[in-house]
Structures are given as structure tokens and as C-alpha cells.
């Protein structure tokens, strides 16, 4: 889950993470939690199974700070769990 308030202590560059951009490709990620706020929104990515290999591509300083975009998730094999 995205934690917009997380601030990993001692992680270089962590202040430069844009939660609205994909940490893998840099494109806008369309995160519902970024747009509406973490307490009120549902994000489209919560309906996907995200393979571990995709999550491992996220740089350490961006983990739990920025969502992966739909394109990167689908290229990595994410599948809709609502089916």
C-alpha cells in the first residue's frame, strides 16, 4: 500500500520521489490515492495481483512511496483479481 507520509530516514534522494510518477518508467501512474488522498480513495492497482518480479524493479528509495503505472504492471504480468 502506498504511504504518502513515509519518509525513509537516511535514504539518499527519497525527498525527490514523486508519488504521482511511476518509479520504473517515470510516466504518470494514475494513482487514485495520490489524486484523492490516502485515506479516502481506492486505487485501480488494488484490484491487481502484482508479481514479485515487478515489485523488485522499484528502486529502494521509492518503495511504498510511489505506485507503478498500469503499463509497467501489465508488461510485468500483473492480472486483475476481480475476474
mmCIF file of C-alpha atoms in Angstrom:
data_model
loop_
_atom_site.group_PDB
_atom_site.id
_atom_site.type_symbol
_atom_site.label_atom_id
_atom_site.label_comp_id
_atom_site.label_asym_id
_atom_site.label_seq_id
_atom_site.Cartn_x
_atom_site.Cartn_y
_atom_site.Cartn_z
ATOM 1 C CA UNK A 1 0.000 0.000 0.000
ATOM 2 C CA UNK A 2 1.137 3.473 -0.791
ATOM 3 C CA UNK A 3 2.185 5.514 2.217
ATOM 4 C CA UNK A 4 2.313 9.157 1.175
ATOM 5 C CA UNK A 5 3.639 10.130 4.601
ATOM 6 C CA UNK A 6 6.505 7.633 4.619
ATOM 7 C CA UNK A 7 9.924 9.185 4.674
ATOM 8 C CA UNK A 8 12.682 6.608 4.820
ATOM 9 C CA UNK A 9 15.373 8.028 7.047
ATOM 10 C CA UNK A 10 18.813 8.141 5.556
ATOM 11 C CA UNK A 11 17.784 7.112 2.047
ATOM 12 C CA UNK A 12 19.511 9.369 -0.479
ATOM 13 C CA UNK A 13 17.124 11.053 -2.895
ATOM 14 C CA UNK A 14 13.999 9.961 -1.036
ATOM 15 C CA UNK A 15 12.822 13.580 -0.851
ATOM 16 C CA UNK A 16 12.756 13.679 -4.666
ATOM 17 C CA UNK A 17 10.247 10.828 -5.088
ATOM 18 C CA UNK A 18 7.092 11.985 -6.887
ATOM 19 C CA UNK A 19 4.238 9.732 -5.723
ATOM 20 C CA UNK A 20 2.297 10.571 -8.917
ATOM 21 C CA UNK A 21 5.022 9.129 -11.204
ATOM 22 C CA UNK A 22 5.948 5.513 -11.857
ATOM 23 C CA UNK A 23 9.266 4.681 -10.167
ATOM 24 C CA UNK A 24 10.143 2.326 -13.031
ATOM 25 C CA UNK A 25 9.490 4.402 -16.176
ATOM 26 C CA UNK A 26 8.725 7.891 -14.818
ATOM 27 C CA UNK A 27 5.316 8.172 -16.502
ATOM 28 C CA UNK A 28 2.253 9.400 -14.586
ATOM 29 C CA UNK A 29 0.913 6.426 -12.622
ATOM 30 C CA UNK A 30 -2.752 7.446 -12.316
ATOM 31 C CA UNK A 31 -2.728 6.598 -8.615
ATOM 32 C CA UNK A 32 -6.152 7.142 -7.056
ATOM 33 C CA UNK A 33 -4.640 7.619 -3.630
ATOM 34 C CA UNK A 34 -2.402 10.422 -4.895
ATOM 35 C CA UNK A 35 -5.346 12.168 -6.534
ATOM 36 C CA UNK A 36 -7.872 11.774 -3.724
ATOM 37 C CA UNK A 37 -5.758 11.243 -0.623
ATOM 38 C CA UNK A 38 -4.603 8.005 1.006
ATOM 39 C CA UNK A 39 -7.485 7.748 3.479
ATOM 40 C CA UNK A 40 -10.407 8.179 1.084
ATOM 41 C CA UNK A 41 -9.503 6.774 -2.306
ATOM 42 C CA UNK A 42 -9.434 3.387 -3.895
ATOM 43 C CA UNK A 43 -6.701 2.887 -6.455
ATOM 44 C CA UNK A 44 -7.108 0.774 -9.584
ATOM 45 C CA UNK A 45 -3.919 -1.114 -8.686
ATOM 46 C CA UNK A 46 -5.586 -2.587 -5.589
ATOM 47 C CA UNK A 47 -7.545 -4.841 -7.966
ATOM 48 C CA UNK A 48 -4.398 -6.379 -9.445
ATOM 49 C CA UNK A 49 -2.142 -9.231 -8.467
ATOM 50 C CA UNK A 50 1.345 -7.786 -8.884
ATOM 51 C CA UNK A 51 4.151 -10.291 -9.442
ATOM 52 C CA UNK A 52 7.140 -10.017 -7.132
ATOM 53 C CA UNK A 53 9.474 -9.552 -10.114
ATOM 54 C CA UNK A 54 7.718 -6.264 -10.941
ATOM 55 C CA UNK A 55 7.950 -5.015 -7.368
ATOM 56 C CA UNK A 56 11.654 -5.845 -7.291
ATOM 57 C CA UNK A 57 12.229 -3.368 -10.159
ATOM 58 C CA UNK A 58 11.207 -0.450 -7.915
ATOM 59 C CA UNK A 59 14.259 1.409 -6.590
ATOM 60 C CA UNK A 60 14.645 1.076 -2.792
ATOM 61 C CA UNK A 61 14.096 4.801 -2.210
ATOM 62 C CA UNK A 62 10.701 4.646 -3.997
ATOM 63 C CA UNK A 63 9.289 1.551 -2.261
ATOM 64 C CA UNK A 64 5.989 2.366 -0.537
ATOM 65 C CA UNK A 65 6.290 5.945 -1.817
ATOM 66 C CA UNK A 66 5.203 5.779 -5.478
ATOM 67 C CA UNK A 67 2.905 3.443 -7.419
ATOM 68 C CA UNK A 68 3.917 1.604 -10.560
ATOM 69 C CA UNK A 69 1.977 2.681 -13.678
ATOM 70 C CA UNK A 70 -0.549 0.418 -15.400
ATOM 71 C CA UNK A 71 1.741 -0.103 -18.439
ATOM 72 C CA UNK A 72 4.687 -1.342 -16.355
ATOM 73 C CA UNK A 73 2.401 -3.556 -14.278
ATOM 74 C CA UNK A 74 0.747 -5.166 -17.293
ATOM 75 C CA UNK A 75 4.080 -5.645 -19.090
ATOM 76 C CA UNK A 76 5.307 -7.361 -15.930
ATOM 77 C CA UNK A 77 2.405 -9.820 -15.817
ATOM 78 C CA UNK A 78 0.006 -8.210 -13.339
ATOM 79 C CA UNK A 79 -3.508 -9.655 -13.574
ATOM 80 C CA UNK A 80 -6.935 -8.401 -12.493
ATOM 81 C CA UNK A 81 -8.034 -10.307 -9.377
ATOM 82 C CA UNK A 82 -11.696 -9.273 -9.743
ATOM 83 C CA UNK A 83 -12.275 -11.841 -12.529
#
